[in-house]
């Protein structure tokens, strides 16, 4: 089984983001960037399938600026075999990315695409579903467990009110939820080894994909700030405040 | 032009996020509501009673017995001509189906919309709600999921729409449903609850989560959790409140043993009244709380249950 794992370079989850003063977006210059956390879970899931003997080659792919090759390198250090960067300095939105990934899938013919359910920058939660649609493949989003079952896979999904398990034939697209696994840290020897792994470079033009953004961002604003309230001294005081002041109980 | 809202139903009732999507669609055009399933009689009747719904489309087929993305997306695509917008609540089903249907019609979906400015202009949170993006879509058919916490769901009764049957297009559905494990809780569901009581890592264990029960019972509250508590295995992920879990905006949110990571605040900071109980006076949760109590949760929770019971008895 060949697995394609898309990874996205995003503002590190620990960074407190700042809206640009001209409201054109969120400041990303000089900010620490990392692999999207859900994509780390996807890389880990692919590596575990490989370690279990169920998967052969793992290809980590990213679309974005030249620096996104660092994100691919992180996936290679975790255990992916090779990388592909679709280099573009343009703004990429989920539909454009899904089209780029569909083009790569047609080139590489993987049996499975495993990717994060959502990127923590645009919080769109859409690219995996869109890729599955464009390929005409079945999808299993929000995965909390993956098991190889005969010629297909069984995926347990996080749904409202609990879990459901689906059976899918391959090829298929899986998007990862946070309980699927705990991603490993790359060891120093593996980081060294990853330097020798290849990252092929492509462009949207070379793949024949139009990535023109469909959504125009008019402006980005800070959300209204919540004022801190007050510290109460006791449970009695708390209950009285909720009953007599806030009138919510 | 009319707009189409995909409704999620259970036991013949329309779920709260779907009713919030109906509310959000009100300014966009005549609302047609889609009810899909293998047995939709009661749900179609319930949809017809929603205020603001002009027409109910009822799709009944064995292949729709479980709300899988593939048949639902195919159904939406077959119905899409004639609609300017196709909406759903940003629940597990809406998030799964809407982008798939959008891609089939070469449209970029607009996820988790928290305000509708006009037919092309929407506001949505990005970076865990730490910024709000105003976006303009020029796509012919706009696919949208609605953040339920940002709209007052329409009531369950008041309308009287006609019900029209529609057919599911023929398609091979390669994925199939095997089984579900649902938590059979008598409590209200998180997105619909008037009060939410949530526990964090400070709760300390799965068994200790039961300490929240008496308080939740007295308040008729849903029980939620921070991602840290879910990661630690104290409670299921369907209880997670936060950027990657449920987004809630109840009248009263009580955070117990929750430090207040940005990730968690993203899921609850629009609550009307926030109470924080934490022994660490420096915890960031206190910066968003209306009422904070710096105390040990293990002694506070039983005391709170006692005092709530006393207060309830006095008010009765």
Coordinates of C-alpha atoms in Angstrom, one line a residue:
Chain A
X1 CA 0.0 0.0 0.0
X2 CA 1.3 3.4 -1.0
X3 CA 0.3 6.4 1.2
X4 CA 0.3 10.1 0.3
X5 CA 0.3 12.4 3.3
X6 CA -0.3 16.1 2.7
X7 CA 1.3 18.4 5.3
X8 CA 0.7 22.1 5.8
X9 CA 3.1 24.8 7.2
X10 CA 1.1 26.9 9.6
X11 CA 1.8 29.4 12.4
X12 CA 2.9 27.3 15.4
X13 CA 0.0 26.4 17.7
X14 CA 1.8 28.1 20.7
X15 CA 2.0 31.5 19.0
X16 CA -0.4 34.1 20.1
X17 CA -1.4 35.5 16.7
X18 CA -1.8 39.2 15.9
X19 CA -4.1 40.8 13.4
X20 CA -2.2 43.2 11.1
X21 CA -3.0 46.8 11.8
X22 CA -4.2 47.3 8.2
X23 CA -6.7 44.4 8.8
X24 CA -5.3 42.6 5.7
X25 CA -4.7 39.4 7.6
X26 CA -2.8 37.8 10.5
X27 CA 0.9 38.6 10.9
X28 CA 3.0 35.7 9.8
X29 CA 6.3 37.5 9.2
X30 CA 8.9 36.6 11.8
X31 CA 6.5 34.1 13.5
X32 CA 7.4 30.6 14.4
X33 CA 6.0 28.1 11.8
X34 CA 5.4 24.4 12.3
X35 CA 3.6 21.5 10.8
X36 CA -0.1 21.6 11.3
X37 CA -0.7 19.4 14.4
X38 CA -3.4 17.3 12.7
X39 CA -1.0 16.6 9.8
X40 CA 1.6 15.3 12.3
X41 CA -1.1 12.8 13.4
X42 CA -1.6 11.9 9.7
X43 CA 2.2 11.3 9.2
X44 CA 2.3 9.2 12.4
X45 CA -0.7 7.1 11.2
X46 CA 1.0 6.4 7.9
X47 CA 4.2 5.4 9.6
X48 CA 2.4 3.1 12.0
X49 CA 0.7 1.4 9.0
X50 CA 4.2 1.0 7.5
X51 CA 5.7 -0.3 10.7
X52 CA 2.8 -2.8 10.9
X53 CA 3.7 -4.1 7.4
X54 CA 0.5 -2.8 5.9
X55 CA 2.1 0.1 3.9
X56 CA 5.1 0.4 1.6
X57 CA 6.1 3.9 0.5
X58 CA 5.0 7.1 2.3
X59 CA 5.1 10.3 0.3
X60 CA 4.8 13.6 2.2
X61 CA 3.5 16.5 0.0
X62 CA 3.0 20.2 0.7
X63 CA 1.8 23.1 -1.3
X64 CA 3.1 26.6 -0.5
X65 CA 6.2 28.7 -0.4
X66 CA 9.8 27.3 -0.6
X67 CA 9.9 27.2 3.2
X68 CA 7.2 24.5 3.2
X69 CA 10.0 22.1 2.2
X70 CA 11.0 22.4 6.0
X71 CA 7.6 21.0 6.9
X72 CA 8.1 18.1 4.4
X73 CA 11.6 17.6 5.9
X74 CA 9.9 17.2 9.3
X75 CA 7.7 14.5 7.9
X76 CA 10.7 12.8 6.3
X77 CA 12.5 12.9 9.7
X78 CA 9.5 11.3 11.3
X79 CA 9.6 8.4 8.8
X80 CA 8.1 9.4 5.4
X81 CA 10.2 8.1 2.5
X82 CA 10.2 11.0 0.1
X83 CA 8.6 14.4 -0.5
X84 CA 7.0 16.6 -3.1
X85 CA 6.7 20.3 -2.8
X86 CA 4.2 22.2 -5.1
X87 CA 5.8 25.6 -4.8
X88 CA 3.6 28.6 -4.9
X89 CA 3.8 32.0 -3.2
X90 CA 0.1 32.7 -4.1
X91 CA -2.6 32.4 -1.5
X92 CA -3.8 28.8 -1.6
X93 CA -7.4 27.9 -0.6
X94 CA -8.8 24.4 0.1
X95 CA -10.4 24.0 -3.4
X96 CA -7.1 24.9 -5.1
X97 CA -5.1 22.6 -2.8
X98 CA -7.5 19.8 -3.3
X99 CA -7.0 20.2 -7.1
X100 CA -3.2 20.2 -6.7
X101 CA -3.4 17.0 -4.5
X102 CA -5.8 15.4 -7.0
X103 CA -3.2 16.0 -9.8
X104 CA -0.5 14.5 -7.6
X105 CA -2.6 11.5 -6.8
X106 CA -3.1 10.9 -10.5
X107 CA 0.7 11.0 -11.0
X108 CA 1.6 8.9 -7.9
X109 CA -1.4 6.5 -7.7
X110 CA -1.4 6.0 -3.9
X111 CA -3.9 3.6 -2.4
X112 CA -4.6 5.9 0.6
X113 CA -4.4 9.6 1.4
X114 CA -4.2 10.4 5.1
X115 CA -4.4 14.1 6.0
X116 CA -5.3 16.4 8.9
X117 CA -9.0 17.1 9.3
X118 CA -8.4 20.8 9.6
X119 CA -5.5 23.3 9.5
X120 CA -5.2 25.5 12.6
X121 CA -4.8 28.7 10.6
X122 CA -7.8 28.9 8.4
X123 CA -9.8 26.3 10.3
X124 CA -11.6 25.3 7.1
X125 CA -11.9 21.6 7.6
X126 CA -12.5 21.0 3.9
X127 CA -9.5 19.9 1.8
X128 CA -9.8 16.1 2.5
X129 CA -13.5 16.0 1.7
X130 CA -12.9 18.0 -1.5
X131 CA -10.0 15.8 -2.6
X132 CA -12.1 12.7 -2.1
X133 CA -14.9 14.3 -4.1
X134 CA -12.6 15.3 -7.0
X135 CA -11.1 11.8 -7.2
X136 CA -14.5 10.1 -6.7
X137 CA -13.1 8.2 -3.8
X138 CA -14.8 7.3 -0.5
X139 CA -13.9 9.4 2.5
X140 CA -13.6 8.8 6.2
X141 CA -13.2 12.1 8.1
X142 CA -12.4 12.8 11.7
X143 CA -10.7 9.3 12.2
X144 CA -9.9 8.1 15.7
X145 CA -8.9 4.6 14.6
X146 CA -7.7 3.0 11.4
X147 CA -7.5 -0.8 10.8
X148 CA -6.6 -2.7 7.6
X149 CA -9.4 -5.2 6.9
X150 CA -8.9 -7.5 4.0
X151 CA -8.6 -5.5 0.7
X152 CA -10.1 -2.4 2.4
X153 CA -9.9 -0.5 5.6
X154 CA -12.1 0.1 8.6
X155 CA -12.1 3.6 10.0
X156 CA -13.7 4.7 13.3
X157 CA -14.9 8.3 13.1
X158 CA -15.6 11.0 15.8
X159 CA -19.2 12.0 15.3
X160 CA -21.7 14.0 17.4
X161 CA -22.7 11.8 20.3
X162 CA -20.0 9.2 19.9
X163 CA -18.2 7.1 17.3
X164 CA -19.1 5.3 14.1
X165 CA -17.1 2.8 12.2
X166 CA -17.1 2.7 8.4
X167 CA -15.8 0.1 6.0
X168 CA -14.1 1.5 2.9
X169 CA -12.5 0.0 -0.2
X170 CA -9.2 1.4 -1.4
X171 CA -8.3 3.9 -2.7
X172 CA -9.8 6.3 -0.1
X173 CA -9.2 9.5 1.8
X174 CA -8.9 9.6 5.6
X175 CA -8.8 12.8 7.7
X176 CA -7.4 12.6 11.2
X177 CA -8.8 13.6 14.5
X178 CA -6.8 14.2 17.6
X179 CA -7.3 10.9 19.3
X180 CA -6.0 8.8 16.5
X181 CA -2.4 8.7 17.9
X182 CA 0.3 10.7 19.6
X183 CA 2.9 11.7 17.0
X184 CA 6.5 10.8 17.6
X185 CA 9.4 13.2 17.8
X186 CA 12.0 12.8 15.1
X187 CA 15.2 11.3 16.6
X188 CA 18.5 13.0 15.8
X189 CA 19.8 10.1 13.6
X190 CA 16.5 10.2 11.7
X191 CA 16.7 14.0 11.2
X192 CA 20.2 13.4 9.7
X193 CA 18.9 10.6 7.5
X194 CA 16.0 12.8 6.3
X195 CA 18.5 15.3 4.9
X196 CA 19.4 12.7 2.2
X197 CA 15.8 11.9 1.2
X198 CA 14.6 13.6 -2.0
X199 CA 12.0 16.3 -2.2
X200 CA 10.8 16.8 -5.8
X201 CA 9.7 20.3 -6.7
X202 CA 6.7 21.1 -8.9
X203 CA 4.5 24.1 -9.6
X204 CA 0.7 24.5 -10.0
X205 CA 1.3 25.4 -13.6
X206 CA 3.3 22.3 -14.2
X207 CA 0.4 20.3 -12.8
X208 CA -2.1 22.3 -14.9
X209 CA -4.0 23.5 -11.9
X210 CA -5.6 26.9 -11.6
X211 CA -5.3 27.9 -7.9
X212 CA -6.9 31.3 -8.1
X213 CA -8.5 32.0 -4.8
X214 CA -12.3 31.9 -4.8
X215 CA -12.8 33.7 -1.5
X216 CA -11.6 37.2 -1.3
X217 CA -10.7 38.4 2.2
X218 CA -12.2 41.8 2.6
X219 CA -10.7 42.4 6.0
X220 CA -9.6 40.6 9.2
X221 CA -10.6 41.9 12.6
X222 CA -9.9 41.1 16.2
X223 CA -12.8 39.5 17.9
X224 CA -14.5 41.5 20.6
X225 CA -12.5 41.1 23.8
X226 CA -14.2 39.7 26.9
X227 CA -13.7 41.7 30.1
X228 CA -12.4 39.8 33.1
X229 CA -15.0 39.7 35.8
X230 CA -14.4 39.4 39.5
X231 CA -13.1 36.8 41.9
X232 CA -15.6 35.6 44.4
X233 CA -14.6 34.4 47.9
X234 CA -16.8 31.4 48.4
X235 CA -19.3 29.0 46.9
X236 CA -22.1 30.8 48.7
X237 CA -21.1 34.1 47.1
X238 CA -20.8 32.4 43.7
X239 CA -24.3 30.9 43.8
X240 CA -25.8 34.2 45.0
X241 CA -24.1 36.1 42.2
X242 CA -25.4 33.6 39.6
X243 CA -28.9 33.7 41.1
X244 CA -29.3 37.4 42.0
X245 CA -26.9 39.3 39.7
X246 CA -26.4 37.3 36.5
X247 CA -29.9 35.6 36.9
X248 CA -28.8 32.5 35.1
X249 CA -29.8 29.9 37.7
Chain B
X1 CA -33.6 32.6 -5.6
X2 CA -34.2 30.0 -3.0
X3 CA -31.7 28.6 -0.6
X4 CA -31.4 25.0 0.5
X5 CA -30.7 23.9 4.1
X6 CA -29.6 20.3 4.9
X7 CA -31.3 19.3 8.1
X8 CA -29.9 16.7 10.5
X9 CA -32.6 14.8 12.4
X10 CA -32.8 12.3 15.1
X11 CA -35.9 10.5 16.4
X12 CA -38.1 12.7 14.3
X13 CA -36.7 16.0 15.6
X14 CA -34.5 18.5 13.9
X15 CA -31.2 19.1 15.6
X16 CA -30.3 22.5 17.1
X17 CA -27.3 23.2 14.7
X18 CA -29.7 22.6 11.7
X19 CA -32.3 25.0 13.2
X20 CA -29.5 27.6 13.6
X21 CA -28.7 27.1 9.9
X22 CA -32.3 27.8 9.1
X23 CA -32.1 31.0 11.2
X24 CA -28.9 32.0 9.4
X25 CA -30.5 31.4 6.0
X26 CA -33.4 33.8 6.7
X27 CA -31.9 36.8 5.0
X28 CA -30.7 34.9 1.9
X29 CA -34.0 33.8 0.2
X30 CA -36.9 31.4 0.4
X31 CA -35.8 28.5 2.5
X32 CA -36.1 25.0 1.3
X33 CA -35.2 22.3 3.8
X34 CA -33.8 18.9 2.9
X35 CA -34.6 15.9 5.1
X36 CA -32.8 12.7 4.0
X37 CA -32.9 9.2 5.5
X38 CA -34.4 5.8 5.3
X39 CA -37.4 6.7 7.4
X40 CA -38.2 10.4 7.2
X41 CA -41.9 10.6 7.9
X42 CA -41.6 12.2 11.3
X43 CA -38.5 14.3 10.5
X44 CA -40.2 15.7 7.4
X45 CA -43.2 16.7 9.4
X46 CA -40.9 18.3 12.0
X47 CA -39.1 20.2 9.2
X48 CA -42.4 21.5 7.8
X49 CA -43.2 23.0 11.2
X50 CA -39.9 25.0 11.4
X51 CA -40.7 28.8 11.2
X52 CA -39.3 30.3 7.9
X53 CA -39.2 27.0 6.0
X54 CA -41.1 27.4 2.7
X55 CA -40.8 23.9 1.4
X56 CA -39.5 20.6 2.6
X57 CA -37.7 18.2 0.3
X58 CA -37.9 14.7 1.5
X59 CA -35.4 12.1 0.2
X60 CA -36.0 8.6 1.4
X61 CA -33.9 5.7 0.4
X62 CA -32.2 2.7 2.0
X63 CA -28.8 4.2 1.0
X64 CA -29.6 7.2 3.2
X65 CA -30.1 5.1 6.4
X66 CA -26.8 6.5 7.7
X67 CA -25.7 10.0 6.9
X68 CA -22.7 9.1 4.8
X69 CA -20.9 11.8 2.8
X70 CA -21.1 10.1 -0.6
X71 CA -24.8 9.7 -1.0
X72 CA -25.7 13.0 0.8
X73 CA -23.2 15.0 -1.4
X74 CA -24.6 13.4 -4.5
X75 CA -28.1 14.3 -3.4
X76 CA -27.1 17.9 -2.7
X77 CA -25.4 18.1 -6.1
X78 CA -28.5 16.8 -7.9
X79 CA -30.7 19.4 -6.1
X80 CA -28.2 22.3 -6.4
X81 CA -29.4 23.9 -9.7
X82 CA -31.9 26.5 -8.8
X83 CA -30.3 27.4 -5.4
X84 CA -28.0 30.3 -4.7
X85 CA -26.8 28.9 -1.3
X86 CA -26.6 25.5 0.2
X87 CA -26.3 25.5 4.0
X88 CA -25.9 23.1 6.9
X89 CA -25.0 23.4 10.5
X90 CA -21.3 23.0 11.3
X91 CA -21.9 19.7 13.0
X92 CA -20.2 16.4 12.2
X93 CA -22.5 15.7 9.3
X94 CA -22.4 19.2 7.8
X95 CA -18.6 19.4 8.0
X96 CA -18.4 16.0 6.3
X97 CA -20.8 16.6 3.5
X98 CA -20.8 20.3 2.5
X99 CA -17.1 20.5 1.3
X100 CA -17.6 17.2 -0.7
X101 CA -20.7 18.5 -2.5
X102 CA -19.0 21.9 -3.0
X103 CA -16.0 20.4 -4.7
X104 CA -18.2 18.4 -7.1
X105 CA -19.6 21.8 -8.3
X106 CA -16.2 23.6 -8.3
X107 CA -17.2 25.8 -5.4
X108 CA -15.0 26.8 -2.5
X109 CA -17.0 26.1 0.7
X110 CA -17.3 28.7 3.5
X111 CA -16.9 26.9 6.8
X112 CA -18.2 27.8 10.2
X113 CA -19.9 31.1 9.3
X114 CA -20.7 33.3 12.3
X115 CA -22.4 36.2 10.6
X116 CA -24.2 36.7 7.2
X117 CA -23.6 40.2 6.0
X118 CA -25.2 39.8 2.6
X119 CA -25.6 37.1 -0.1
X120 CA -21.9 37.2 -0.9
X121 CA -20.3 38.5 2.3
X122 CA -19.8 36.3 5.3
X123 CA -17.8 36.4 8.5
X124 CA -16.0 33.4 9.8
X125 CA -13.5 32.8 12.7
X126 CA -9.9 31.8 11.8
X127 CA -7.0 30.9 14.1
X128 CA -9.2 29.3 16.7
X129 CA -11.4 32.4 16.8
X130 CA -8.6 34.8 17.5
X131 CA -9.4 36.6 14.3
X132 CA -12.6 37.1 12.3
X133 CA -12.3 37.1 8.5
X134 CA -14.8 38.9 6.3
X135 CA -14.9 37.0 3.1
X136 CA -16.5 37.6 -0.3
X137 CA -17.5 34.6 -2.5
X138 CA -18.2 34.9 -6.2
X139 CA -19.0 31.2 -6.6
X140 CA -22.4 30.7 -8.4
X141 CA -23.6 28.3 -5.7
X142 CA -22.3 29.0 -2.3
X143 CA -21.8 26.1 0.1
X144 CA -21.8 27.2 3.8
X145 CA -21.7 25.6 7.2
X146 CA -23.1 27.6 10.0
X147 CA -21.6 28.1 13.5
X148 CA -24.7 27.2 15.6
X149 CA -23.5 29.2 18.6
X150 CA -23.6 32.4 16.6
X151 CA -27.3 32.2 15.6
X152 CA -30.5 31.8 17.6
X153 CA -31.9 28.5 16.4
X154 CA -35.5 28.8 15.0
X155 CA -38.2 27.3 17.2
X156 CA -39.4 23.7 16.5
X157 CA -43.0 24.8 15.7
X158 CA -44.7 27.7 14.0
X159 CA -44.4 27.0 10.3
X160 CA -46.4 24.9 7.9
X161 CA -44.5 24.1 4.8
X162 CA -45.4 21.7 2.0
X163 CA -43.5 18.4 1.7
X164 CA -42.1 17.3 -1.7
X165 CA -40.5 14.0 -2.3
X166 CA -37.1 14.0 -4.1
X167 CA -35.1 11.0 -5.4
X168 CA -31.5 10.1 -4.6
X169 CA -29.5 9.8 -7.8
X170 CA -28.2 6.3 -8.7
X171 CA -24.7 6.0 -7.4
X172 CA -22.3 3.3 -6.2
X173 CA -21.7 3.9 -2.5
X174 CA -18.4 2.1 -1.8
X175 CA -18.2 3.1 1.8
X176 CA -20.6 1.5 4.2
X177 CA -21.6 1.8 7.8
X178 CA -20.6 -1.0 10.1
X179 CA -21.5 0.2 13.6
X180 CA -21.9 3.2 16.0
X181 CA -21.1 3.5 19.6
X182 CA -23.2 6.4 21.0
X183 CA -23.1 7.7 24.5
X184 CA -26.6 7.2 25.9
X185 CA -26.7 10.3 28.0
X186 CA -29.9 11.7 29.4
X187 CA -28.3 15.1 29.5
X188 CA -28.8 17.8 26.8
X189 CA -26.4 17.8 24.0
X190 CA -23.6 20.3 24.1
X191 CA -24.6 22.6 21.2
X192 CA -28.2 22.8 22.5
X193 CA -27.6 23.1 26.3
X194 CA -28.6 26.2 28.3
X195 CA -25.9 25.4 30.8
X196 CA -22.6 23.6 30.3
X197 CA -20.3 22.3 33.0
X198 CA -16.9 21.3 31.7
X199 CA -13.9 19.6 33.3
X200 CA -10.2 19.9 32.5
X201 CA -7.0 18.2 33.3
X202 CA -7.4 19.3 36.9
X203 CA -10.2 16.8 37.3
X204 CA -7.4 14.2 37.4
X205 CA -9.1 11.0 36.3
X206 CA -12.0 9.5 34.3
X207 CA -13.6 8.4 37.6
X208 CA -13.4 11.9 39.0
X209 CA -15.4 13.3 36.1
X210 CA -18.4 11.9 38.0
X211 CA -17.8 14.8 40.5
X212 CA -19.4 17.1 37.9
X213 CA -22.6 15.1 37.7
X214 CA -24.5 16.4 40.7
X215 CA -23.8 20.0 39.6
X216 CA -24.8 19.2 36.0
X217 CA -27.9 17.4 37.2
X218 CA -29.1 20.4 39.4
X219 CA -28.5 22.8 36.5
X220 CA -29.9 20.6 33.7
X221 CA -26.5 21.0 32.1
X222 CA -24.5 19.2 29.4
X223 CA -21.0 18.0 30.5
X224 CA -18.1 19.1 28.4
X225 CA -14.3 18.9 28.6
X226 CA -11.1 20.6 27.6
X227 CA -8.9 19.0 25.0
X228 CA -6.4 18.2 27.8
X229 CA -9.0 16.1 29.6
X230 CA -9.8 14.3 26.3
X231 CA -6.1 13.7 25.6
X232 CA -5.6 12.3 29.1
X233 CA -8.4 9.8 28.4
X234 CA -10.8 11.1 31.1
X235 CA -13.8 11.5 28.7
X236 CA -14.8 10.9 25.1
X237 CA -13.8 13.3 22.3
X238 CA -17.5 14.0 21.6
X239 CA -17.5 16.0 24.8
X240 CA -14.6 18.2 23.8
X241 CA -15.3 22.0 23.8
X242 CA -12.7 24.0 21.7
X243 CA -11.3 24.8 18.3
X244 CA -11.3 21.2 17.2
X245 CA -14.3 20.1 19.2
X246 CA -17.7 21.6 19.8
X247 CA -18.3 25.3 19.8
X248 CA -20.8 26.3 22.5
X249 CA -22.4 29.6 23.7
X250 CA -24.7 28.7 26.6
X251 CA -26.3 31.0 29.1
X252 CA -23.9 29.7 31.7
X253 CA -20.6 28.0 31.2
X254 CA -18.8 26.6 34.3
X255 CA -15.2 25.6 33.7
X256 CA -13.8 23.4 36.4
X257 CA -10.1 22.6 36.6
X258 CA -9.6 24.1 33.1
X259 CA -6.5 26.4 32.7
X260 CA -8.0 28.2 29.7
X261 CA -5.8 27.4 26.7
X262 CA -6.5 29.4 23.5
X263 CA -7.8 26.2 22.0
X264 CA -10.4 25.8 24.7
X265 CA -11.4 29.5 24.9
X266 CA -12.1 29.3 21.1
X267 CA -15.0 26.9 21.9
X268 CA -16.7 28.7 24.7
X269 CA -15.8 32.4 24.9
X270 CA -19.1 33.5 23.5
X271 CA -21.0 32.0 26.5
X272 CA -23.2 34.6 28.2
X273 CA -21.9 34.0 31.7
X274 CA -18.6 32.2 32.4
X275 CA -17.6 30.8 35.8
X276 CA -14.1 29.5 36.4
X277 CA -13.2 27.2 39.3
X278 CA -9.5 26.6 39.5
X279 CA -6.9 26.4 42.3
X280 CA -4.3 28.3 40.2
X281 CA -5.1 32.0 40.6
X282 CA -2.9 32.7 37.5
X283 CA -4.8 30.4 35.2
X284 CA -5.8 32.3 32.0
X285 CA -9.4 31.1 32.3
X286 CA -9.9 33.8 34.9
X287 CA -9.2 36.5 32.3
X288 CA -12.5 35.6 30.5
X289 CA -14.5 34.5 33.5
X290 CA -17.3 36.7 34.8
X291 CA -17.0 35.0 38.2
X292 CA -13.9 33.2 39.3
X293 CA -13.4 31.1 42.4
X294 CA -9.8 30.2 43.3
X295 CA -10.3 27.0 45.1
X296 CA -9.7 23.3 45.2
X297 CA -12.3 21.7 42.9
X298 CA -12.6 18.5 45.0
X299 CA -14.0 20.4 48.0
X300 CA -15.7 23.0 45.8
X301 CA -17.8 20.7 43.6
X302 CA -19.7 19.0 46.5
X303 CA -20.2 22.4 48.2
X304 CA -21.5 23.9 45.0
X305 CA -23.9 21.1 44.5
X306 CA -25.2 21.6 48.1
X307 CA -25.6 25.3 47.7
X308 CA -27.3 25.0 44.3
X309 CA -29.7 22.5 45.8
X310 CA -30.4 24.8 48.7
X311 CA -30.9 27.8 46.4
X312 CA -33.2 25.7 44.2
X313 CA -35.3 24.7 47.2
X314 CA -35.6 28.3 48.3
X315 CA -36.7 29.5 44.8
X316 CA -39.2 26.6 44.5

